[in-house]
Structures are given as structure tokens and as C-alpha cells.
Short mmCIF file of N, CA, C and O in Angstrom, two decimals:
data_model
loop_
_atom_site.label_atom_id
_atom_site.label_comp_id
_atom_site.label_asym_id
_atom_site.label_seq_id
_atom_site.Cartn_x
_atom_site.Cartn_y
_atom_site.Cartn_z
N MET J 1 14.11 -12.33 16.07
CA MET J 1 13.82 -12.03 14.79
C MET J 1 13.87 -13.16 13.84
O MET J 1 14.96 -13.54 13.42
N GLU J 2 12.51 -13.91 13.31
CA GLU J 2 13.00 -15.16 12.79
C GLU J 2 11.76 -15.38 11.11
O GLU J 2 11.10 -14.64 11.26
N PHE J 3 12.81 -15.69 9.96
CA PHE J 3 12.42 -15.49 8.82
C PHE J 3 11.36 -16.65 8.41
O PHE J 3 12.37 -17.86 8.61
N THR J 4 10.52 -16.78 8.12
CA THR J 4 9.55 -17.78 7.75
C THR J 4 9.15 -17.94 6.07
O THR J 4 9.42 -16.60 5.69
N PHE J 5 8.24 -18.67 5.74
CA PHE J 5 7.46 -18.80 4.61
C PHE J 5 6.84 -17.14 4.51
O PHE J 5 6.70 -16.82 3.04
N ILE J 6 6.60 -17.13 5.41
CA ILE J 6 5.73 -15.85 5.29
C ILE J 6 5.99 -14.81 5.11
O ILE J 6 5.41 -13.54 4.17
N ASN J 7 7.20 -14.45 5.24
CA ASN J 7 8.22 -13.36 5.01
C ASN J 7 8.36 -13.53 3.57
O ASN J 7 8.24 -12.80 2.79
N LEU J 8 8.44 -14.41 2.67
CA LEU J 8 8.76 -14.30 1.40
C LEU J 8 7.31 -13.90 0.72
O LEU J 8 7.01 -13.61 -0.20
N LEU J 9 5.93 -14.54 1.70
CA LEU J 9 4.84 -14.11 0.61
C LEU J 9 4.66 -12.90 0.68
O LEU J 9 4.27 -12.14 -0.09
N ALA J 10 5.19 -12.36 1.94
CA ALA J 10 4.73 -10.98 2.01
C ALA J 10 6.10 -10.15 1.08
O ALA J 10 5.19 -9.14 0.54
N MET J 11 7.37 -10.44 1.00
CA MET J 11 8.12 -9.98 0.08
C MET J 11 7.19 -9.65 -1.75
O MET J 11 7.34 -8.74 -2.18
N ALA J 12 6.75 -10.95 -2.03
CA ALA J 12 6.15 -11.41 -3.31
C ALA J 12 4.79 -10.10 -3.44
O ALA J 12 4.87 -9.68 -4.33
N ILE J 13 4.03 -10.19 -2.34
CA ILE J 13 3.33 -9.03 -2.48
C ILE J 13 3.69 -7.63 -2.15
O ILE J 13 2.83 -6.65 -3.32
N ASP J 14 4.84 -7.51 -1.69
CA ASP J 14 5.55 -6.33 -1.59
C ASP J 14 5.72 -5.64 -3.21
O ASP J 14 5.56 -4.51 -3.71
N THR J 15 6.35 -6.96 -3.47
CA THR J 15 6.66 -6.44 -5.24
C THR J 15 5.76 -6.44 -6.25
O THR J 15 5.73 -5.45 -6.94
N LEU J 16 4.60 -7.17 -6.01
CA LEU J 16 3.58 -6.84 -6.88
C LEU J 16 2.36 -5.15 -6.81
O LEU J 16 1.97 -5.04 -7.55
N LEU J 17 2.88 -4.86 -5.61
CA LEU J 17 2.31 -3.46 -5.24
C LEU J 17 3.68 -2.36 -5.44
O LEU J 17 2.67 -1.31 -6.22
N ILE J 18 4.75 -2.76 -5.71
CA ILE J 18 5.79 -1.84 -6.07
C ILE J 18 5.81 -1.56 -7.54
O ILE J 18 6.30 -0.50 -8.28
N ILE J 19 5.63 -3.00 -8.16
CA ILE J 19 6.04 -2.67 -9.65
C ILE J 19 5.00 -1.99 -10.53
O ILE J 19 6.24 -0.96 -11.16
N PRO J 20 4.29 -1.78 -10.34
CA PRO J 20 3.43 -0.99 -11.05
C PRO J 20 4.00 0.49 -11.07
O PRO J 20 3.66 1.74 -11.92
N GLU J 21 4.00 1.26 -9.88
CA GLU J 21 4.31 2.10 -9.44
C GLU J 21 6.06 2.67 -10.10
O GLU J 21 6.08 3.53 -10.51
N MET J 22 6.48 1.61 -9.93
CA MET J 22 7.99 1.94 -10.70
C MET J 22 7.89 1.95 -12.37
O MET J 22 8.37 2.87 -12.97
N VAL J 23 7.08 1.26 -13.07
CA VAL J 23 6.50 1.78 -14.30
C VAL J 23 5.90 2.71 -14.36
O VAL J 23 6.46 3.40 -15.50
N HIS J 24 5.21 3.72 -13.63
CA HIS J 24 4.64 4.40 -14.04
C HIS J 24 5.64 5.67 -13.39
O HIS J 24 5.49 6.82 -14.44
N THR J 25 6.51 5.47 -12.70
CA THR J 25 7.25 6.75 -12.49
C THR J 25 8.66 6.72 -13.73
O THR J 25 8.85 7.47 -14.38
N ILE J 26 8.81 5.46 -14.23
CA ILE J 26 9.86 5.39 -15.58
C ILE J 26 9.28 5.93 -16.61
O ILE J 26 9.81 6.62 -17.39
N LYS J 27 7.58 5.63 -16.83
CA LYS J 27 7.12 6.34 -18.06
C LYS J 27 6.73 7.73 -17.54
O LYS J 27 6.47 8.30 -18.81
N GLY J 28 7.09 8.71 -16.83
CA GLY J 28 7.06 9.67 -16.43
C GLY J 28 5.85 10.12 -16.43
O GLY J 28 5.25 11.60 -16.46
N VAL J 29 4.65 9.51 -15.99
CA VAL J 29 3.10 10.04 -15.83
C VAL J 29 3.06 10.29 -14.33
O VAL J 29 2.94 9.30 -13.23
N ARG J 30 3.65 11.37 -14.04
CA ARG J 30 3.15 12.23 -12.65
C ARG J 30 2.67 13.11 -12.75
O ARG J 30 2.75 14.28 -13.41
N LYS J 31 2.06 13.40 -11.46
CA LYS J 31 1.21 14.52 -10.97
C LYS J 31 2.22 15.31 -10.43
O LYS J 31 2.79 15.17 -9.50
N ILE J 32 2.24 16.42 -10.65
CA ILE J 32 2.58 17.81 -9.69
C ILE J 32 1.95 17.94 -8.42
O ILE J 32 0.90 18.32 -8.65
N ASN J 33 2.49 17.74 -7.47
CA ASN J 33 1.63 17.69 -5.83
C ASN J 33 2.81 18.90 -5.25
O ASN J 33 3.79 19.16 -5.09
N ARG J 34 1.64 19.90 -4.89
CA ARG J 34 1.91 20.81 -4.62
C ARG J 34 1.00 20.96 -2.62
O ARG J 34 0.87 21.72 -2.19
N CYS J 35 1.17 19.73 -2.41
CA CYS J 35 0.73 19.38 -1.10
C CYS J 35 1.60 19.90 -0.10
O CYS J 35 2.66 19.91 -0.88
N LYS J 36 1.35 20.42 0.78
CA LYS J 36 2.58 20.68 1.73
C LYS J 36 3.72 19.48 1.78
O LYS J 36 3.49 18.41 1.93
N THR J 37 4.88 20.22 2.08
CA THR J 37 6.12 19.15 1.63
C THR J 37 6.35 17.96 3.25
O THR J 37 6.44 17.00 2.73
N TYR J 38 5.86 18.39 4.21
CA TYR J 38 5.77 17.43 5.14
C TYR J 38 4.87 16.63 4.99
O TYR J 38 5.27 15.11 5.44
N ILE J 39 3.78 16.59 4.76
CA ILE J 39 2.87 15.65 4.83
C ILE J 39 2.94 14.91 3.61
O ILE J 39 3.11 13.55 3.75
N THR J 40 3.60 15.13 2.26
CA THR J 40 4.37 14.35 1.37
C THR J 40 5.33 13.33 2.16
O THR J 40 5.57 12.15 1.47
N ILE J 41 6.42 13.64 2.55
CA ILE J 41 7.13 13.36 3.00
C ILE J 41 7.01 12.48 4.21
O ILE J 41 7.16 11.25 4.19
N LEU J 42 5.95 12.67 5.16
CA LEU J 42 5.36 11.35 5.96
C LEU J 42 4.58 10.53 5.26
O LEU J 42 4.50 9.40 5.60
N ASP J 43 3.90 10.92 4.02
CA ASP J 43 3.07 10.08 3.04
C ASP J 43 4.37 8.91 2.88
O ASP J 43 3.73 7.69 2.79
N TYR J 44 5.40 9.24 1.96
CA TYR J 44 6.32 8.60 1.64
C TYR J 44 6.94 7.48 3.00
O TYR J 44 6.79 6.30 2.56
N ILE J 45 7.30 8.12 4.02
CA ILE J 45 7.60 7.53 5.06
C ILE J 45 7.12 6.23 5.38
O ILE J 45 7.16 5.13 5.86
N PHE J 46 5.35 6.58 5.71
CA PHE J 46 4.51 5.71 6.16
C PHE J 46 4.38 4.48 5.41
O PHE J 46 4.06 3.34 5.61
N LYS J 47 4.57 5.05 3.80
CA LYS J 47 3.92 3.78 2.82
C LYS J 47 5.33 2.79 2.67
O LYS J 47 4.57 1.88 2.80
N TYR J 48 6.34 3.41 2.83
CA TYR J 48 7.91 2.28 2.56
C TYR J 48 7.66 1.69 4.00
O TYR J 48 7.94 0.52 4.46
N ALA J 49 7.27 2.37 5.29
CA ALA J 49 7.37 1.46 6.15
C ALA J 49 6.55 0.21 6.00
O ALA J 49 6.84 -0.34 7.12
N ALA J 50 5.56 0.67 5.78
CA ALA J 50 4.37 -0.28 5.97
C ALA J 50 4.69 -1.48 4.89
O ALA J 50 4.62 -2.58 5.22
N LEU J 51 5.35 -0.96 3.83
CA LEU J 51 5.73 -2.01 2.98
C LEU J 51 6.95 -2.80 3.90
O LEU J 51 6.84 -4.11 3.24
N ILE J 52 7.70 -2.65 3.91
CA ILE J 52 8.66 -3.10 4.90
C ILE J 52 8.18 -3.97 6.23
O ILE J 52 8.81 -4.84 6.11
N LEU J 53 7.40 -3.26 6.86
CA LEU J 53 6.73 -3.98 8.22
C LEU J 53 6.19 -5.24 7.68
O LEU J 53 5.31 -6.21 8.18
N MET J 54 5.61 -5.28 6.33
CA MET J 54 4.37 -6.70 5.62
C MET J 54 5.86 -7.73 5.80
O MET J 54 4.89 -8.81 6.20
N PHE J 55 6.75 -7.50 5.55
CA PHE J 55 7.80 -8.69 5.66
C PHE J 55 8.68 -8.74 6.45
O PHE J 55 9.45 -9.36 6.70
N LEU J 56 8.91 -7.54 7.24
CA LEU J 56 10.03 -7.71 8.64
C LEU J 56 9.24 -7.48 9.81
O LEU J 56 8.47 -6.37 10.48
N PRO J 57 9.33 -8.79 10.46
CA PRO J 57 8.48 -8.77 12.03
C PRO J 57 9.24 -7.76 12.81
O PRO J 57 9.40 -8.67 13.71
N LEU J 58 9.26 -7.13 12.91
CA LEU J 58 9.50 -5.52 14.08
C LEU J 58 8.61 -5.44 15.13
O LEU J 58 7.21 -5.51 14.65
N GLY J 59 9.32 -5.91 16.71
CA GLY J 59 7.68 -5.87 17.18
C GLY J 59 7.56 -6.92 17.82
O GLY J 59 6.73 -7.22 18.63
N ILE J 60 7.85 -8.01 16.78
CA ILE J 60 7.32 -9.56 17.08
C ILE J 60 8.49 -10.53 16.92
O ILE J 60 9.02 -10.29 16.00
N ASN J 61 8.05 -11.65 17.48
CA ASN J 61 9.34 -12.52 17.40
C ASN J 61 9.56 -12.99 16.04
O ASN J 61 10.41 -12.88 15.51
N LYS J 62 8.27 -13.73 15.10
CA LYS J 62 8.28 -14.08 14.17
C LYS J 62 6.74 -13.87 13.65
O LYS J 62 5.73 -13.82 14.23
N PHE J 63 6.47 -14.14 12.22
CA PHE J 63 5.29 -14.18 11.87
C PHE J 63 4.76 -15.78 11.98
O PHE J 63 5.08 -16.62 12.05
N GLY J 64 3.27 -15.52 12.12
CA GLY J 64 2.66 -17.13 12.40
C GLY J 64 1.02 -16.62 12.23
O GLY J 64 0.28 -15.80 12.46
N PHE J 65 0.50 -17.78 11.89
CA PHE J 65 -1.23 -18.18 11.67
C PHE J 65 -1.53 -18.75 12.83
O PHE J 65 -0.67 -19.86 13.75
N LYS J 66 -2.94 -18.07 13.26
CA LYS J 66 -3.40 -18.80 14.44
C LYS J 66 -4.22 -20.19 13.78
O LYS J 66 -4.05 -21.28 14.73
N SER J 67 -4.43 -20.25 12.83
CA SER J 67 -5.33 -21.32 12.62
C SER J 67 -5.18 -21.28 10.76
O SER J 67 -4.29 -20.75 10.44
N VAL J 68 -5.35 -22.51 10.28
CA VAL J 68 -5.22 -22.80 8.72
C VAL J 68 -6.05 -21.82 7.86
O VAL J 68 -5.67 -21.47 7.08
N ILE J 69 -7.42 -21.44 8.59
CA ILE J 69 -7.97 -20.40 7.63
C ILE J 69 -7.44 -19.19 7.90
O ILE J 69 -7.50 -18.41 6.89
N GLY J 70 -6.64 -18.69 8.85
CA GLY J 70 -6.16 -17.49 8.65
C GLY J 70 -5.02 -17.42 7.41
O GLY J 70 -5.12 -16.73 6.70
N MET J 71 -4.11 -18.50 7.73
CA MET J 71 -3.06 -18.73 6.27
C MET J 71 -4.12 -18.62 4.87
O MET J 71 -3.37 -17.42 4.23
N LEU J 72 -5.41 -19.28 5.12
CA LEU J 72 -5.50 -19.34 3.55
C LEU J 72 -6.38 -17.96 3.00
O LEU J 72 -6.08 -17.39 1.98
N VAL J 73 -6.82 -16.97 4.25
CA VAL J 73 -7.19 -15.74 4.13
C VAL J 73 -6.13 -15.08 3.94
O VAL J 73 -6.15 -14.02 2.71
N TYR J 74 -4.77 -14.81 4.56
CA TYR J 74 -3.95 -14.08 3.92
C TYR J 74 -3.25 -14.42 2.48
O TYR J 74 -3.16 -13.81 1.80
N VAL J 75 -3.11 -15.50 2.32
CA VAL J 75 -2.61 -15.92 0.81
C VAL J 75 -3.59 -15.34 -0.17
O VAL J 75 -3.18 -14.66 -1.10
N PHE J 76 -4.71 -16.21 -0.02
CA PHE J 76 -5.71 -15.91 -1.25
C PHE J 76 -6.73 -14.40 -1.01
O PHE J 76 -6.48 -13.73 -2.65
N VAL J 77 -6.66 -14.03 -0.34
CA VAL J 77 -7.42 -12.17 -0.08
C VAL J 77 -6.45 -11.75 -0.54
O VAL J 77 -6.61 -10.38 -1.74
N ASN J 78 -5.18 -11.74 -0.09
CA ASN J 78 -3.90 -10.84 -0.90
C ASN J 78 -3.63 -10.85 -1.97
O ASN J 78 -3.13 -10.12 -2.91
N ALA J 79 -3.96 -12.06 -2.43
CA ALA J 79 -3.15 -12.30 -4.06
C ALA J 79 -4.73 -12.16 -5.00
O ALA J 79 -4.14 -11.31 -5.89
N ILE J 80 -5.93 -11.69 -4.59
CA ILE J 80 -6.67 -11.43 -4.95
C ILE J 80 -6.53 -10.01 -5.08
O ILE J 80 -6.70 -9.41 -6.24
N LEU J 81 -6.43 -9.27 -3.86
CA LEU J 81 -6.12 -7.88 -4.20
C LEU J 81 -5.03 -7.35 -4.77
O LEU J 81 -5.15 -6.59 -5.62
N CYS J 82 -4.18 -8.40 -4.96
CA CYS J 82 -2.88 -7.76 -5.58
C CYS J 82 -3.01 -7.77 -7.17
O CYS J 82 -2.55 -6.80 -7.87
N VAL J 83 -4.00 -8.74 -7.46
CA VAL J 83 -4.64 -8.59 -8.74
C VAL J 83 -5.13 -7.58 -9.47
O VAL J 83 -4.84 -7.33 -10.24
N ILE J 84 -6.05 -7.40 -8.33
CA ILE J 84 -7.07 -6.40 -8.81
C ILE J 84 -6.50 -5.03 -8.50
O ILE J 84 -6.35 -4.18 -9.79
N TYR J 85 -5.41 -4.69 -7.59
CA TYR J 85 -4.56 -3.56 -7.75
C TYR J 85 -3.43 -3.64 -8.87
O TYR J 85 -3.67 -2.36 -9.44
N ASP J 86 -3.00 -4.53 -9.68
CA ASP J 86 -2.75 -4.52 -10.60
C ASP J 86 -3.19 -4.17 -12.04
O ASP J 86 -2.74 -3.61 -13.28
N PHE J 87 -4.49 -4.73 -11.61
CA PHE J 87 -5.33 -4.86 -13.10
C PHE J 87 -5.67 -3.24 -13.84
O PHE J 87 -5.68 -2.47 -14.47
N ILE J 88 -5.88 -2.77 -12.15
CA ILE J 88 -6.88 -1.06 -12.27
C ILE J 88 -5.78 -0.35 -12.37
O ILE J 88 -5.60 0.65 -13.17
N PHE J 89 -4.22 -0.58 -11.94
CA PHE J 89 -3.30 0.25 -12.26
C PHE J 89 -2.99 0.26 -13.88
O PHE J 89 -2.72 1.03 -14.46
N VAL J 90 -2.72 -1.02 -14.65
CA VAL J 90 -2.70 -1.05 -15.95
C VAL J 90 -3.61 -0.80 -16.97
O VAL J 90 -3.59 0.11 -17.84
N ILE J 91 -4.93 -0.89 -16.53
CA ILE J 91 -6.12 -0.38 -16.94
C ILE J 91 -6.07 1.13 -17.21
O ILE J 91 -6.36 1.99 -18.43
N ASN J 92 -5.72 1.50 -15.91
CA ASN J 92 -6.12 3.35 -15.84
C ASN J 92 -4.91 4.16 -15.88
O ASN J 92 -4.92 5.51 -15.60
N VAL J 93 -3.84 3.31 -16.05
CA VAL J 93 -2.28 4.32 -15.95
C VAL J 93 -2.21 5.27 -17.12
O VAL J 93 -1.50 6.58 -16.60
N LYS J 94 -3.03 5.69 -18.17
CA LYS J 94 -2.76 6.40 -19.16
C LYS J 94 -4.01 7.71 -18.62
O LYS J 94 -4.07 8.75 -19.30
N LYS J 95 -4.98 7.22 -18.14
CA LYS J 95 -6.14 8.22 -17.76
C LYS J 95 -5.83 9.49 -16.43
O LYS J 95 -6.26 10.07 -16.50
N ASP J 96 -5.31 9.00 -16.00
CA ASP J 96 -4.53 9.84 -14.36
C ASP J 96 -5.70 10.38 -13.87
O ASP J 96 -5.80 11.62 -13.36
N SER J 97 -6.43 9.36 -13.24
CA SER J 97 -7.79 9.92 -12.59
C SER J 97 -7.59 9.84 -11.13
O SER J 97 -6.87 8.49 -10.59
N TYR J 98 -8.27 10.53 -10.43
CA TYR J 98 -7.93 10.75 -8.98
C TYR J 98 -8.83 9.66 -8.46
O TYR J 98 -8.46 9.25 -7.39
N SER J 99 -10.34 9.19 -9.11
CA SER J 99 -10.58 8.19 -8.68
C SER J 99 -9.65 6.48 -8.61
O SER J 99 -10.12 6.03 -7.47
N THR J 100 -9.18 6.62 -9.55
CA THR J 100 -8.10 5.46 -9.60
C THR J 100 -7.10 5.25 -9.02
O THR J 100 -6.71 4.52 -7.57
N ASP J 101 -6.82 6.45 -8.52
CA ASP J 101 -5.88 6.89 -7.31
C ASP J 101 -6.24 6.43 -5.64
O ASP J 101 -5.68 5.70 -5.07
N PHE J 102 -7.79 6.67 -5.79
CA PHE J 102 -8.19 6.39 -4.44
C PHE J 102 -8.60 5.00 -4.46
O PHE J 102 -8.31 4.57 -3.45
N LYS J 103 -8.74 4.38 -5.36
CA LYS J 103 -8.96 3.02 -5.58
C LYS J 103 -7.75 1.93 -5.07
O LYS J 103 -7.89 1.39 -4.41
N LEU J 104 -7.03 2.57 -5.98
CA LEU J 104 -5.43 2.01 -6.12
C LEU J 104 -5.00 2.18 -4.02
O LEU J 104 -4.95 1.34 -3.67
N MET J 105 -5.26 3.35 -3.29
CA MET J 105 -5.01 3.40 -1.80
C MET J 105 -5.65 2.53 -1.37
O MET J 105 -5.32 2.23 -0.15
N TYR J 106 -7.05 2.48 -1.77
CA TYR J 106 -8.00 1.93 -0.55
C TYR J 106 -7.34 -0.12 -0.88
O TYR J 106 -7.47 -0.37 -0.10
N ILE J 107 -7.15 -0.25 -1.55
CA ILE J 107 -6.57 -2.06 -1.98
C ILE J 107 -4.96 -1.67 -1.19
O ILE J 107 -5.36 -2.67 -0.34
N MET J 108 -4.70 -0.85 -1.65
CA MET J 108 -3.40 -1.20 -0.84
C MET J 108 -3.21 -1.20 0.66
O MET J 108 -2.83 -1.65 1.75
N VAL J 109 -4.14 -0.34 1.09
CA VAL J 109 -4.40 -0.20 2.85
C VAL J 109 -5.03 -1.80 3.11
O VAL J 109 -4.89 -1.84 4.59
N LEU J 110 -6.08 -2.12 2.48
CA LEU J 110 -6.83 -3.32 2.78
C LEU J 110 -5.69 -4.72 2.74
O LEU J 110 -6.01 -5.39 3.63
N ILE J 111 -4.58 -4.38 1.79
CA ILE J 111 -3.79 -5.74 2.02
C ILE J 111 -2.94 -4.82 3.32
O ILE J 111 -2.98 -5.93 4.14
N PHE J 112 -2.54 -4.06 4.16
CA PHE J 112 -1.94 -3.68 4.88
C PHE J 112 -2.66 -4.20 6.06
O PHE J 112 -2.21 -5.15 7.15
N ILE J 113 -3.99 -3.61 6.09
CA ILE J 113 -4.82 -4.12 7.25
C ILE J 113 -4.87 -6.06 7.44
O ILE J 113 -5.22 -6.29 8.62
N ILE J 114 -5.36 -6.15 6.21
CA ILE J 114 -5.53 -7.83 6.51
C ILE J 114 -4.23 -8.60 6.54
O ILE J 114 -4.21 -9.24 7.52
N SER J 115 -3.20 -8.07 6.43
CA SER J 115 -2.01 -8.44 6.92
C SER J 115 -1.42 -8.72 8.39
O SER J 115 -0.98 -9.26 9.30
N ALA J 116 -1.90 -6.97 8.98
CA ALA J 116 -1.24 -6.68 10.25
C ALA J 116 -2.54 -7.83 10.74
O ALA J 116 -2.11 -8.18 12.27
N ILE J 117 -4.18 -7.75 10.65
CA ILE J 117 -4.76 -8.20 11.59
C ILE J 117 -4.59 -10.09 11.98
O ILE J 117 -4.23 -10.75 12.77
N VAL J 118 -4.22 -10.75 10.55
CA VAL J 118 -4.03 -11.75 10.69
C VAL J 118 -2.68 -12.55 11.06
O VAL J 118 -2.71 -13.35 11.66
N LEU J 119 -1.52 -11.55 10.71
CA LEU J 119 -0.48 -11.61 11.35
C LEU J 119 -0.30 -11.49 12.96
O LEU J 119 1.08 -11.38 13.29
N ARG J 120 -1.18 -10.71 13.33
CA ARG J 120 -1.29 -9.87 14.56
C ARG J 120 -0.02 -8.69 14.51
O ARG J 120 1.11 -8.79 16.13
N HIS J 121 0.32 -8.45 13.70
CA HIS J 121 1.45 -7.32 13.38
C HIS J 121 0.97 -5.86 13.85
O HIS J 121 0.75 -4.96 13.06
N TRP J 122 0.94 -5.30 15.03
CA TRP J 122 -0.10 -4.23 15.38
C TRP J 122 0.87 -2.70 15.11
O TRP J 122 -0.08 -2.12 14.97
N LEU J 123 2.15 -2.90 15.34
CA LEU J 123 3.11 -1.84 14.27
C LEU J 123 2.54 -1.50 12.94
O LEU J 123 2.47 -0.49 12.69
N LEU J 124 2.60 -2.67 12.25
CA LEU J 124 1.91 -2.39 10.86
C LEU J 124 0.34 -1.69 11.10
O LEU J 124 0.61 -1.20 10.13
N LEU J 125 -0.32 -1.98 11.46
CA LEU J 125 -1.40 -1.74 11.68
C LEU J 125 -1.63 -0.05 11.82
O LEU J 125 -2.26 0.47 11.16
N LEU J 126 -0.70 0.27 12.88
CA LEU J 126 -0.62 1.46 13.10
C LEU J 126 0.08 2.64 12.29
O LEU J 126 -0.11 3.43 12.09
N VAL J 127 1.25 1.87 11.49
CA VAL J 127 1.70 2.76 10.37
C VAL J 127 0.73 2.77 9.12
O VAL J 127 0.88 3.77 8.79
N THR J 128 -0.25 1.49 8.97
CA THR J 128 -1.22 1.57 8.19
C THR J 128 -2.42 2.76 8.17
O THR J 128 -2.57 3.56 7.14
N ILE J 129 -2.36 2.88 9.53
CA ILE J 129 -3.21 4.16 9.63
C ILE J 129 -2.69 5.35 9.45
O ILE J 129 -3.27 6.49 8.73
N ALA J 130 -1.57 5.62 9.68
CA ALA J 130 -0.66 6.84 9.55
C ALA J 130 -0.52 6.83 7.92
O ALA J 130 -1.22 7.99 7.74
N TYR J 131 -0.57 5.82 7.17
CA TYR J 131 -0.52 5.75 5.87
C TYR J 131 -1.72 6.67 5.69
O TYR J 131 -1.60 7.42 4.25
N THR J 132 -2.79 5.71 5.54
CA THR J 132 -3.75 5.96 5.06
C THR J 132 -4.24 7.32 5.05
O THR J 132 -4.97 7.98 4.10
N ILE J 133 -4.26 7.86 6.39
CA ILE J 133 -4.32 9.38 6.90
C ILE J 133 -3.28 10.42 5.78
O ILE J 133 -4.18 11.43 5.18
N THR J 134 -2.08 10.20 5.79
CA THR J 134 -1.48 11.07 4.94
C THR J 134 -1.75 11.26 4.04
O THR J 134 -1.55 12.25 2.60
N HIS J 135 -1.84 9.77 2.99
CA HIS J 135 -2.00 9.43 1.73
C HIS J 135 -3.39 10.11 1.51
O HIS J 135 -3.33 10.89 0.45
N TYR J 136 -4.56 9.98 1.85
CA TYR J 136 -5.73 10.56 1.73
C TYR J 136 -5.97 12.11 1.31
O TYR J 136 -6.11 12.90 0.53
N ILE J 137 -4.75 12.77 2.50
CA ILE J 137 -4.66 14.07 2.18
C ILE J 137 -3.86 14.87 1.27
O ILE J 137 -4.05 15.88 0.75
N VAL J 138 -2.78 14.26 0.69
CA VAL J 138 -2.30 14.08 -0.06
C VAL J 138 -3.09 13.94 -1.88
O VAL J 138 -3.29 14.99 -2.72
N LEU J 139 -3.84 12.69 -2.17
CA LEU J 139 -4.56 12.78 -2.76
C LEU J 139 -5.79 13.98 -3.25
O LEU J 139 -6.03 14.12 -3.98
N LYS J 140 -6.17 14.04 -2.02
CA LYS J 140 -7.36 15.03 -2.11
C LYS J 140 -6.67 16.57 -1.93
O LYS J 140 -7.55 17.42 -2.91
N SER J 141 -5.52 16.53 -1.66
CA SER J 141 -4.72 18.18 -2.00
C SER J 141 -4.51 18.10 -3.51
O SER J 141 -5.12 18.88 -4.36
N LEU J 142 -4.31 16.76 -4.53
CA LEU J 142 -3.99 16.66 -5.79
C LEU J 142 -5.30 16.87 -6.19
O LEU J 142 -5.38 17.85 -7.27
N HIS J 143 -6.30 16.31 -5.56
CA HIS J 143 -7.57 16.14 -6.76
C HIS J 143 -8.40 17.81 -6.42
O HIS J 143 -8.55 18.39 -7.65
N ASP J 144 -8.00 18.43 -5.50
CA ASP J 144 -8.69 20.36 -5.09
C ASP J 144 -7.74 20.87 -6.45
O ASP J 144 -7.98 21.94 -6.52
N GLN J 145 -6.62 20.55 -6.16
CA GLN J 145 -5.45 21.52 -7.27
C GLN J 145 -5.75 21.51 -8.64
O GLN J 145 -6.41 22.18 -9.47
N TYR J 146 -6.40 19.91 -9.12
CA TYR J 146 -6.95 20.24 -10.55
C TYR J 146 -8.37 20.27 -10.83
O TYR J 146 -8.35 20.35 -12.05
N ASN J 147 -8.98 20.61 -9.99
CA ASN J 147 -10.37 20.60 -10.36
C ASN J 147 -10.75 22.35 -10.26
O ASN J 147 -11.52 23.03 -10.52
N ALA J 148 -9.54 22.93 -9.05
CA ALA J 148 -9.65 23.93 -9.28
C ALA J 148 -9.33 25.08 -10.93
O ALA J 148 -9.58 26.25 -10.77
N LYS J 149 -8.31 23.99 -11.57
CA LYS J 149 -8.42 24.49 -13.03
C LYS J 149 -9.21 24.69 -13.77
O LYS J 149 -10.55 24.24 -13.96
#
């Protein structure tokens, strides 16, 4: 396992994704999650596994790009998506909207998928698919709970 500048870029991306969630948690803006416990646990496991796989090249020797275009796509698209993610989070943090939660999930999943494809990190892609499914179930469950009231 070899570390390169790509690992540092991925750590920066992870940081930009985690900071808003930490602020959200510290401020105490939390939804009560009545989804089945095992789904919620799997959701967290897959999410943090994907975040770790973003910078840790498990299953491959080292991260690398096939071309300069691949590197540019990775850097600029992920940077733009991180800015959009943080912007949506900051603008909507007090609204506590499920459409916002879904938007944030889609952006995070896009970042994971783009990273997995460009870096040819197939384990990250598999974990991202699992995270998408479990997170969708959790968000849908939360949405259904609050619409039932």
C-alpha cells in the first residue's frame, strides 16, 4: 500500500464532507430515527467505510490515474460537488428537510462513485452501492415517520 498526493486530496474531500455533519451534531439538530437498528448500524458502517476507502487504497496497490483528464475530473468535479454539498448543508441546516437530506446523500454518493471509477477502486464502488441502499432506507423511514404525524 503506497500513499501519494491522491490520498491527501481524498482526505481533504472527506474532511469537507464530515465537517458539516459534526456541526449538525454539535448544534443538536437531530432527527429521531425509528428505523430498524440493524439498518441504521449498517448505514453508518457503509458510510464510514466509504469515507475511509476514499483515502485508503485497500484492495489495490496505490491510487493512480490513467490520464491527466482523469485527474482533472477527479479534482475539479469532486471540489465542485464538495462546495455544493457544504453550501446546501449550510443553507438548509435549520430547515430540517428530507428533500435536503436526499440531495446531500446523492451528492455524497456521486463523490464516492466518481472517486471509485476514476481511481479504479472497485471495493469503494461496492461499499458505495451498499451505503446508498441503506441510507435511502433510513431516510425513507424518517420521511414516512414524519409524514404520518
